[in-house]
PDB file of C-alpha atoms and ligand atoms in Angstrom:
ATOM      1  CA  MET A 405     112.950 113.790 170.715  1.00 51.00           C
ATOM      2  CA  SER A 406     109.844 115.843 171.540  1.00 53.00           C
ATOM      3  CA  ALA A 407     108.724 118.575 169.166  1.00 54.00           C
ATOM      4  CA  ALA A 408     109.677 121.204 171.738  1.00 60.00           C
ATOM      5  CA  THR A 409     113.361 120.212 171.621  1.00 72.00           C
ATOM      6  CA  VAL A 410     113.701 120.201 167.825  1.00 74.00           C
ATOM      7  CA  PRO A 411     115.169 123.549 166.733  1.00 81.00           C
ATOM      8  CA  ALA A 412     113.309 125.441 164.001  1.00 90.00           C
ATOM      9  CA  PRO A 413     114.961 124.901 160.599  1.00 95.00           C
ATOM     10  CA  VAL A 414     117.200 127.589 159.160  1.00 97.00           C
ATOM     11  CA  LEU A 415     116.063 126.718 155.656  1.00 98.00           C
ATOM     12  CA  GLU A 416     112.817 125.119 154.462  1.00 98.00           C
ATOM     13  CA  VAL A 417     112.497 124.494 150.743  1.00 98.00           C
ATOM     14  CA  GLU A 418     109.154 123.158 149.551  1.00 98.00           C
ATOM     15  CA  GLY A 419     108.304 121.933 146.043  1.00 98.00           C
ATOM     16  CA  LEU A 420     110.899 124.205 144.420  1.00 98.00           C
ATOM     17  CA  GLU A 421     110.950 124.261 140.650  1.00 98.00           C
ATOM     18  CA  LYS A 422     113.158 126.062 138.134  1.00 98.00           C
ATOM     19  CA  ARG A 423     112.711 125.769 134.366  1.00 97.00           C
ATOM     20  CA  PHE A 424     114.894 127.043 131.550  1.00 96.00           C
ATOM     21  CA  ALA A 425     112.871 127.404 128.327  1.00 92.00           C
ATOM     22  CA  GLY A 426     110.710 124.441 129.271  1.00 84.00           C
ATOM     23  CA  PHE A 427     113.608 122.285 130.550  1.00 95.00           C
ATOM     24  CA  VAL A 428     113.040 121.458 134.236  1.00 96.00           C
ATOM     25  CA  ALA A 429     116.438 121.880 135.967  1.00 97.00           C
ATOM     26  CA  VAL A 430     114.996 121.749 139.511  1.00 98.00           C
ATOM     27  CA  ASP A 431     111.890 119.603 139.691  1.00 97.00           C
ATOM     28  CA  GLY A 432     109.914 119.864 142.924  1.00 97.00           C
ATOM     29  CA  VAL A 433     112.740 119.855 145.484  1.00 98.00           C
ATOM     30  CA  SER A 434     111.863 119.846 149.184  1.00 98.00           C
ATOM     31  CA  LEU A 435     114.482 119.891 151.929  1.00 97.00           C
ATOM     32  CA  THR A 436     115.257 121.415 155.305  1.00 97.00           C
ATOM     33  CA  VAL A 437     118.490 122.453 156.975  1.00 97.00           C
ATOM     34  CA  ALA A 438     118.782 122.668 160.759  1.00 96.00           C
ATOM     35  CA  PRO A 439     120.872 125.229 162.665  1.00 96.00           C
ATOM     36  CA  GLY A 440     124.528 124.176 162.688  1.00 95.00           C
ATOM     37  CA  GLU A 441     124.159 121.447 160.073  1.00 96.00           C
ATOM     38  CA  ILE A 442     126.776 120.866 157.389  1.00 97.00           C
ATOM     39  CA  VAL A 443     124.967 119.388 154.391  1.00 97.00           C
ATOM     40  CA  GLY A 444     126.704 117.922 151.340  1.00 97.00           C
ATOM     41  CA  LEU A 445     124.828 118.261 148.037  1.00 97.00           C
ATOM     42  CA  ILE A 446     125.986 115.767 145.425  1.00 95.00           C
ATOM     43  CA  GLY A 447     124.850 114.405 142.059  1.00 94.00           C
ATOM     44  CA  ALA A 448     126.036 113.895 138.495  1.00 91.00           C
ATOM     45  CA  ASN A 449     126.867 116.785 136.157  1.00 91.00           C
ATOM     46  CA  GLY A 450     123.663 118.579 135.226  1.00 92.00           C
ATOM     47  CA  ALA A 451     121.661 117.130 138.145  1.00 95.00           C
ATOM     48  CA  GLY A 452     120.568 120.642 139.125  1.00 96.00           C
ATOM     49  CA  LYS A 453     122.741 121.316 142.200  1.00 96.00           C
ATOM     50  CA  THR A 454     123.988 124.773 141.203  1.00 95.00           C
ATOM     51  CA  THR A 455     120.575 125.770 139.874  1.00 96.00           C
ATOM     52  CA  LEU A 456     119.033 124.746 143.202  1.00 97.00           C
ATOM     53  CA  LEU A 457     121.511 126.887 145.172  1.00 96.00           C
ATOM     54  CA  HIS A 458     120.982 129.848 142.885  1.00 95.00           C
ATOM     55  CA  THR A 459     117.219 129.556 143.118  1.00 97.00           C
ATOM     56  CA  VAL A 460     117.331 129.340 146.919  1.00 97.00           C
ATOM     57  CA  TYR A 461     119.655 132.384 146.972  1.00 96.00           C
ATOM     58  CA  GLY A 462     117.403 134.324 144.577  1.00 95.00           C
ATOM     59  CA  ARG A 463     119.701 134.558 141.543  1.00 93.00           C
ATOM     60  CA  HIS A 464     117.041 132.596 139.673  1.00 95.00           C
ATOM     61  CA  ARG A 465     113.358 133.280 140.196  1.00 95.00           C
ATOM     62  CA  ALA A 466     111.560 130.036 141.139  1.00 97.00           C
ATOM     63  CA  ASP A 467     108.778 128.868 138.833  1.00 97.00           C
ATOM     64  CA  ALA A 468     107.011 127.083 141.692  1.00 98.00           C
ATOM     65  CA  GLY A 469     107.486 126.257 145.355  1.00 98.00           C
ATOM     66  CA  SER A 470     108.699 128.204 148.359  1.00 98.00           C
ATOM     67  CA  VAL A 471     111.881 129.099 150.238  1.00 98.00           C
ATOM     68  CA  ARG A 472     111.643 129.961 153.923  1.00 98.00           C
ATOM     69  CA  PHE A 473     114.742 131.289 155.643  1.00 97.00           C
ATOM     70  CA  LEU A 474     114.731 131.675 159.429  1.00 96.00           C
ATOM     71  CA  GLY A 475     110.952 131.290 159.301  1.00 95.00           C
ATOM     72  CA  GLU A 476     110.400 134.008 156.676  1.00 96.00           C
ATOM     73  CA  ASP A 477     109.187 133.403 153.110  1.00 97.00           C
ATOM     74  CA  VAL A 478     112.018 134.995 151.089  1.00 97.00           C
ATOM     75  CA  GLY A 479     110.739 133.924 147.654  1.00 95.00           C
ATOM     76  CA  ALA A 480     110.082 137.488 146.488  1.00 95.00           C
ATOM     77  CA  LEU A 481     113.394 138.913 147.753  1.00 96.00           C
ATOM     78  CA  ALA A 482     116.420 139.855 145.629  1.00 95.00           C
ATOM     79  CA  PRO A 483     119.745 138.119 146.411  1.00 93.00           C
ATOM     80  CA  ARG A 484     121.097 141.174 148.263  1.00 91.00           C
ATOM     81  CA  ASP A 485     118.067 141.136 150.570  1.00 94.00           C
ATOM     82  CA  ARG A 486     118.502 137.406 151.213  1.00 95.00           C
ATOM     83  CA  ALA A 487     122.174 138.168 151.925  1.00 92.00           C
ATOM     84  CA  ARG A 488     121.185 140.889 154.408  1.00 91.00           C
ATOM     85  CA  ARG A 489     119.071 138.321 156.227  1.00 94.00           C
ATOM     86  CA  GLY A 490     122.062 135.990 156.506  1.00 94.00           C
ATOM     87  CA  MET A 491     122.513 133.914 153.338  1.00 95.00           C
ATOM     88  CA  GLY A 492     125.995 133.781 151.820  1.00 92.00           C
ATOM     89  CA  LEU A 493     127.016 132.247 148.483  1.00 91.00           C
ATOM     90  CA  VAL A 494     130.582 131.430 147.427  1.00 90.00           C
ATOM     91  CA  PHE A 495     131.489 130.414 143.882  1.00 76.00           C
ATOM     92  CA  GLN A 496     134.786 129.406 142.468  1.00 65.00           C
ATOM     93  CA  THR A 497     137.021 132.504 142.589  1.00 55.00           C
ATOM     94  CA  THR A 498     134.844 135.157 141.092  1.00 69.00           C
ATOM     95  CA  SER A 499     134.650 138.017 143.541  1.00 78.00           C
ATOM     96  CA  ILE A 500     138.258 138.638 144.591  1.00 88.00           C
ATOM     97  CA  PHE A 501     140.160 141.585 143.171  1.00 92.00           C
ATOM     98  CA  PRO A 502     143.398 140.119 141.777  1.00 93.00           C
ATOM     99  CA  THR A 503     145.636 143.176 142.167  1.00 94.00           C
ATOM    100  CA  LEU A 504     144.529 143.977 145.716  1.00 95.00           C
ATOM    101  CA  SER A 505     146.111 142.357 148.760  1.00 96.00           C
ATOM    102  CA  VAL A 506     144.441 139.710 150.891  1.00 96.00           C
ATOM    103  CA  GLU A 507     143.697 142.291 153.576  1.00 95.00           C
ATOM    104  CA  GLU A 508     142.310 144.827 151.094  1.00 93.00           C
ATOM    105  CA  ASN A 509     140.031 142.161 149.622  1.00 93.00           C
ATOM    106  CA  LEU A 510     138.745 141.325 153.101  1.00 92.00           C
ATOM    107  CA  ARG A 511     138.058 144.996 153.792  1.00 89.00           C
ATOM    108  CA  LEU A 512     135.916 145.048 150.673  1.00 84.00           C
ATOM    109  CA  GLY A 513     134.172 141.900 151.884  1.00 74.00           C
ATOM    110  CA  ALA A 514     133.374 143.674 155.155  1.00 70.00           C
ATOM    111  CA  MET A 515     131.879 146.744 153.496  1.00 67.00           C
ATOM    112  CA  PRO A 516     128.351 145.551 152.694  1.00 57.00           C
ATOM    113  CA  LYS A 517     127.790 144.716 156.337  1.00 50.00           C
ATOM    114  CA  SER A 518     129.259 147.906 157.765  1.00 44.00           C
ATOM    115  CA  GLY A 519     127.592 149.918 155.006  1.00 47.00           C
ATOM    116  CA  ARG A 520     130.595 152.224 154.881  1.00 43.00           C
ATOM    117  CA  ALA A 521     133.200 152.633 152.167  1.00 40.00           C
ATOM    118  CA  SER A 522     135.879 152.876 154.867  1.00 41.00           C
ATOM    119  CA  LEU A 523     137.876 150.272 156.759  1.00 47.00           C
ATOM    120  CA  GLY A 524     135.980 147.146 157.666  1.00 53.00           C
ATOM    121  CA  ASP A 525     135.784 146.011 161.280  1.00 79.00           C
ATOM    122  CA  ALA A 526     139.481 145.475 162.077  1.00 85.00           C
ATOM    123  CA  ASP A 527     138.837 142.731 164.664  1.00 87.00           C
ATOM    124  CA  ALA A 528     136.615 140.802 162.281  1.00 89.00           C
ATOM    125  CA  ILE A 529     139.289 141.005 159.593  1.00 92.00           C
ATOM    126  CA  GLU A 530     141.976 139.726 161.987  1.00 93.00           C
ATOM    127  CA  ARG A 531     139.739 136.831 163.062  1.00 91.00           C
ATOM    128  CA  THR A 532     138.964 135.999 159.456  1.00 93.00           C
ATOM    129  CA  LEU A 533     142.665 136.008 158.481  1.00 95.00           C
ATOM    130  CA  VAL A 534     143.223 133.356 161.168  1.00 94.00           C
ATOM    131  CA  THR A 535     140.158 131.323 160.098  1.00 93.00           C
ATOM    132  CA  ILE A 536     141.264 131.187 156.465  1.00 95.00           C
ATOM    133  CA  ASP A 537     144.911 130.638 157.390  1.00 94.00           C
ATOM    134  CA  LEU A 538     146.218 133.677 155.496  1.00 97.00           C
ATOM    135  CA  VAL A 539     147.744 135.762 158.312  1.00 97.00           C
ATOM    136  CA  ALA A 540     151.235 135.544 156.787  1.00 97.00           C
ATOM    137  CA  GLU A 541     149.852 136.409 153.328  1.00 97.00           C
ATOM    138  CA  ARG A 542     147.860 139.467 154.364  1.00 96.00           C
ATOM    139  CA  ALA A 543     149.924 141.853 152.207  1.00 97.00           C
ATOM    140  CA  VAL A 544     150.191 139.497 149.221  1.00 97.00           C
ATOM    141  CA  ALA A 545     148.235 140.378 146.065  1.00 96.00           C
ATOM    142  CA  ALA A 546     145.332 137.935 145.590  1.00 95.00           C
ATOM    143  CA  ASP A 547     146.669 137.056 142.137  1.00 94.00           C
ATOM    144  CA  ASP A 548     149.908 135.768 143.678  1.00 96.00           C
ATOM    145  CA  LEU A 549     148.174 133.325 146.047  1.00 95.00           C
ATOM    146  CA  ALA A 550     148.001 129.594 145.378  1.00 93.00           C
ATOM    147  CA  HIS A 551     144.669 128.456 143.928  1.00 90.00           C
ATOM    148  CA  GLY A 552     143.545 126.958 147.248  1.00 91.00           C
ATOM    149  CA  GLN A 553     144.404 130.163 149.094  1.00 94.00           C
ATOM    150  CA  GLN A 554     142.331 132.198 146.629  1.00 93.00           C
ATOM    151  CA  GLN A 555     139.400 129.927 147.380  1.00 93.00           C
ATOM    152  CA  TRP A 556     139.890 130.470 151.135  1.00 94.00           C
ATOM    153  CA  LEU A 557     139.996 134.225 150.535  1.00 94.00           C
ATOM    154  CA  GLU A 558     136.631 133.940 148.753  1.00 93.00           C
ATOM    155  CA  ILE A 559     135.223 132.130 151.773  1.00 93.00           C
ATOM    156  CA  GLY A 560     136.745 134.757 154.086  1.00 93.00           C
ATOM    157  CA  MET A 561     135.072 137.592 152.169  1.00 91.00           C
ATOM    158  CA  ALA A 562     131.714 135.834 152.501  1.00 90.00           C
ATOM    159  CA  LEU A 563     132.311 135.199 156.220  1.00 91.00           C
ATOM    160  CA  LEU A 564     132.742 138.896 156.922  1.00 89.00           C
ATOM    161  CA  ALA A 565     129.022 139.323 156.223  1.00 87.00           C
ATOM    162  CA  GLU A 566     128.493 136.828 159.091  1.00 89.00           C
ATOM    163  CA  PRO A 567     126.178 134.475 157.194  1.00 92.00           C
ATOM    164  CA  THR A 568     123.863 132.207 159.140  1.00 95.00           C
ATOM    165  CA  LEU A 569     123.646 129.896 156.116  1.00 96.00           C
ATOM    166  CA  LEU A 570     126.604 129.624 153.762  1.00 95.00           C
ATOM    167  CA  PHE A 571     126.411 127.992 150.307  1.00 96.00           C
ATOM    168  CA  LEU A 572     129.715 126.757 148.882  1.00 95.00           C
ATOM    169  CA  ASP A 573     129.758 125.670 145.234  1.00 94.00           C
ATOM    170  CA  GLU A 574     132.579 123.193 144.532  1.00 93.00           C
ATOM    171  CA  PRO A 575     135.076 124.697 146.984  1.00 92.00           C
ATOM    172  CA  THR A 576     137.770 122.070 146.304  1.00 92.00           C
ATOM    173  CA  SER A 577     137.623 122.313 142.512  1.00 90.00           C
ATOM    174  CA  GLY A 578     141.225 122.417 141.229  1.00 88.00           C
ATOM    175  CA  MET A 579     142.716 122.003 144.715  1.00 91.00           C
ATOM    176  CA  THR A 580     145.522 119.652 145.712  1.00 91.00           C
ATOM    177  CA  ARG A 581     144.655 116.913 148.230  1.00 92.00           C
ATOM    178  CA  ALA A 582     146.436 118.870 150.969  1.00 92.00           C
ATOM    179  CA  GLU A 583     144.424 122.004 150.111  1.00 92.00           C
ATOM    180  CA  SER A 584     141.192 119.969 150.139  1.00 94.00           C
ATOM    181  CA  ARG A 585     142.021 118.575 153.583  1.00 94.00           C
ATOM    182  CA  ARG A 586     142.727 122.072 154.859  1.00 93.00           C
ATOM    183  CA  THR A 587     139.433 123.265 153.359  1.00 95.00           C
ATOM    184  CA  ALA A 588     137.590 120.482 155.216  1.00 95.00           C
ATOM    185  CA  GLU A 589     139.171 121.671 158.487  1.00 94.00           C
ATOM    186  CA  LEU A 590     138.212 125.244 157.658  1.00 94.00           C
ATOM    187  CA  ILE A 591     134.563 124.312 157.050  1.00 95.00           C
ATOM    188  CA  ARG A 592     134.334 122.218 160.217  1.00 93.00           C
ATOM    189  CA  GLY A 593     135.954 125.115 162.059  1.00 91.00           C
ATOM    190  CA  LEU A 594     133.213 127.511 160.930  1.00 90.00           C
ATOM    191  CA  ARG A 595     130.746 125.668 163.108  1.00 85.00           C
ATOM    192  CA  ALA A 596     133.155 125.493 166.030  1.00 85.00           C
ATOM    193  CA  GLU A 597     133.324 129.309 165.856  1.00 85.00           C
ATOM    194  CA  ARG A 598     129.562 129.690 165.645  1.00 89.00           C
ATOM    195  CA  PRO A 599     127.516 126.556 166.420  1.00 91.00           C
ATOM    196  CA  ASP A 600     124.294 127.797 164.778  1.00 92.00           C
ATOM    197  CA  ARG A 601     125.960 128.440 161.421  1.00 94.00           C
ATOM    198  CA  SER A 602     124.772 126.052 158.702  1.00 96.00           C
ATOM    199  CA  VAL A 603     126.634 125.226 155.509  1.00 97.00           C
ATOM    200  CA  ILE A 604     125.496 123.601 152.246  1.00 97.00           C
ATOM    201  CA  VAL A 605     128.382 122.353 150.117  1.00 97.00           C
ATOM    202  CA  VAL A 606     128.057 121.259 146.473  1.00 96.00           C
ATOM    203  CA  GLU A 607     130.906 118.908 145.573  1.00 93.00           C
ATOM    204  CA  HIS A 608     131.921 116.066 143.274  1.00 90.00           C
ATOM    205  CA  ASN A 609     134.690 115.023 145.672  1.00 89.00           C
ATOM    206  CA  ILE A 610     132.940 112.324 147.719  1.00 90.00           C
ATOM    207  CA  GLU A 611     135.832 111.811 150.142  1.00 90.00           C
ATOM    208  CA  PHE A 612     135.680 115.521 150.945  1.00 94.00           C
ATOM    209  CA  ILE A 613     131.905 115.321 151.415  1.00 95.00           C
ATOM    210  CA  ALA A 614     132.401 112.349 153.753  1.00 94.00           C
ATOM    211  CA  MET A 615     134.904 114.383 155.818  1.00 93.00           C
ATOM    212  CA  ILE A 616     132.685 117.395 156.393  1.00 96.00           C
ATOM    213  CA  SER A 617     129.004 116.452 156.102  1.00 96.00           C
ATOM    214  CA  ASP A 618     126.499 115.641 158.831  1.00 95.00           C
ATOM    215  CA  ARG A 619     124.028 114.760 156.103  1.00 97.00           C
ATOM    216  CA  VAL A 620     124.153 114.256 152.364  1.00 97.00           C
ATOM    217  CA  ILE A 621     121.479 115.118 149.792  1.00 97.00           C
ATOM    218  CA  VAL A 622     121.705 113.471 146.373  1.00 96.00           C
ATOM    219  CA  MET A 623     120.149 115.041 143.280  1.00 96.00           C
ATOM    220  CA  HIS A 624     119.357 113.291 140.030  1.00 95.00           C
ATOM    221  CA  ARG A 625     117.675 114.995 137.059  1.00 94.00           C
ATOM    222  CA  GLY A 626     116.391 117.875 139.145  1.00 97.00           C
ATOM    223  CA  THR A 627     114.982 115.803 142.010  1.00 97.00           C
ATOM    224  CA  VAL A 628     116.229 114.700 145.427  1.00 97.00           C
ATOM    225  CA  ILE A 629     116.705 110.913 145.367  1.00 95.00           C
ATOM    226  CA  ALA A 630     118.365 110.473 148.778  1.00 96.00           C
ATOM    227  CA  ASP A 631     118.799 112.506 151.958  1.00 96.00           C
ATOM    228  CA  GLY A 632     120.586 111.113 155.013  1.00 96.00           C
ATOM    229  CA  PRO A 633     123.896 110.180 156.634  1.00 95.00           C
ATOM    230  CA  ILE A 634     126.756 109.495 154.177  1.00 94.00           C
ATOM    231  CA  ASP A 635     126.891 105.753 154.847  1.00 93.00           C
ATOM    232  CA  ALA A 636     123.159 105.284 154.229  1.00 94.00           C
ATOM    233  CA  VAL A 637     123.344 107.389 151.067  1.00 93.00           C
ATOM    234  CA  ARG A 638     126.356 105.446 149.767  1.00 90.00           C
ATOM    235  CA  ALA A 639     124.500 102.154 150.317  1.00 91.00           C
ATOM    236  CA  ASP A 640     121.293 103.365 148.625  1.00 91.00           C
ATOM    237  CA  PRO A 641     120.686 101.308 145.452  1.00 90.00           C
ATOM    238  CA  GLU A 642     119.163 104.252 143.557  1.00 89.00           C
ATOM    239  CA  VAL A 643     122.168 106.422 144.364  1.00 89.00           C
ATOM    240  CA  GLN A 644     124.492 103.618 143.338  1.00 88.00           C
ATOM    241  CA  ALA A 645     122.692 103.233 140.034  1.00 86.00           C
ATOM    242  CA  SER A 646     122.352 106.910 139.182  1.00 83.00           C
ATOM    243  CA  TYR A 647     125.603 108.345 140.465  1.00 78.00           C
ATOM    244  CA  LEU A 648     128.091 106.700 142.802  1.00 71.00           C
ATOM    245  CA  GLY A 649     128.104 103.339 141.035  1.00 62.00           C
ATOM    246  CA  ARG A 650     129.256 104.975 137.823  1.00 58.00           C
ATOM    247  CA  ARG A 651     132.151 106.857 139.410  1.00 55.00           C
ATOM    248  CA  GLY A 652     135.630 105.423 139.132  1.00 41.00           C
TER     249      GLY A 652
HETATM  250  P1  LIG B1933     127.570 120.364 137.616  1.00 65.66           P
HETATM  251  O1  LIG B1933     127.907 119.339 138.641  1.00 65.66           O
HETATM  252  O2  LIG B1933     128.059 120.005 136.248  1.00 65.66           O
HETATM  253  O3  LIG B1933     127.904 121.770 138.019  1.00 65.66           O
HETATM  254  P2  LIG B1933     124.799 120.758 138.413  1.00 65.66           P
HETATM  255  O4  LIG B1933     124.221 119.592 139.132  1.00 65.66           O
HETATM  256  O5  LIG B1933     125.245 121.910 139.240  1.00 65.66           O
HETATM  257  O6  LIG B1933     125.964 120.284 137.452  1.00 65.66           O
HETATM  258  P3  LIG B1933     123.256 122.672 136.985  1.00 65.66           P
HETATM  259  O7  LIG B1933     124.426 123.511 136.621  1.00 65.66           O
HETATM  260  O8  LIG B1933     122.327 123.171 138.022  1.00 65.66           O
HETATM  261  O9  LIG B1933     123.714 121.201 137.362  1.00 65.66           O
HETATM  262  O10 LIG B1933     122.440 122.401 135.642  1.00 65.66           O
HETATM  263  C1  LIG B1933     121.226 121.644 135.618  1.00 65.66           C
HETATM  264  C2  LIG B1933     120.670 121.668 134.201  1.00 65.66           C
HETATM  265  O11 LIG B1933     120.144 122.960 133.910  1.00 65.66           O
HETATM  266  C3  LIG B1933     121.697 121.350 133.118  1.00 65.66           C
HETATM  267  O12 LIG B1933     121.075 120.581 132.117  1.00 65.66           O
HETATM  268  C4  LIG B1933     122.070 122.715 132.592  1.00 65.66           C
HETATM  269  O13 LIG B1933     122.468 122.649 131.247  1.00 65.66           O
HETATM  270  C5  LIG B1933     120.775 123.494 132.754  1.00 65.66           C
HETATM  271  N1  LIG B1933     121.013 124.920 132.976  1.00 65.66           N
HETATM  272  C6  LIG B1933     121.656 125.457 134.042  1.00 65.66           C
HETATM  273  N2  LIG B1933     121.683 126.806 133.958  1.00 65.66           N
HETATM  274  C7  LIG B1933     121.016 127.123 132.811  1.00 65.66           C
HETATM  275  C8  LIG B1933     120.688 128.347 132.158  1.00 65.66           C
HETATM  276  N3  LIG B1933     121.038 129.527 132.693  1.00 65.66           N
HETATM  277  N4  LIG B1933     120.004 128.278 131.003  1.00 65.66           N
HETATM  278  C9  LIG B1933     119.630 127.088 130.488  1.00 65.66           C
HETATM  279  N5  LIG B1933     119.903 125.885 131.022  1.00 65.66           N
HETATM  280  C10 LIG B1933     120.593 125.907 132.187  1.00 65.66           C
END
């Protein structure tokens, strides 16, 4: 492929480092994400996956290295300013309001983008209800949803800000197999809706990662030890030794 046909990366991370009281949690990580790519980020507990996401998103200030998003160095920006530029971060069920309905939660999710404390964009909310498969549950209080549905609501709230790059941290944690399969469809569907949208997914569930990822990045002790298609990563001796080989 000639240089002219390679699209500019959405995300370029170069030599990123994050220390906690001298402990190096992220140790010189470099990676890129292309428009429309779904990237799985895997590694043992404590490998630095969540810290990497949070440093890229600006929740942690990097100790060294750079983060370029859509060609702009965003290293000095607060998370809300990175979000305004199109980054979205979803954790395990932390931002939904349990006593409010699905639809009311989505309206709140739409507010930062519209900048108004009134109704969110009604069309966007309808589209999102379909995407996250909660049309029939629109009037149900978030607290009364199944665990998997709460996770989809979280993703829906993030989607209303129309992120160009979405970070998902362990989206299938605590889900049934059926819920995980549905979540894989949902994530693949995000790109079908908008082909330039990129997603980085942190997960321990390797079968799930295999279902959704175009590319897999493996972290070990704060560094990237493999980056490529799932089959190549699975066959990599270093990955086998440090992570996959030790999993039941
Ligand atoms: P898991 O799969 O268990 O979520 P992870 O790969 O996401 O793990 P991190 O949560 O990024 O790993 O943690 C990487 C290392 O940094 C761990 O040793 C952790 O204890 C440490 N760490 C993370 N956050 C902090 C913090 N706020 N203060 C001090 N140490 C931290």
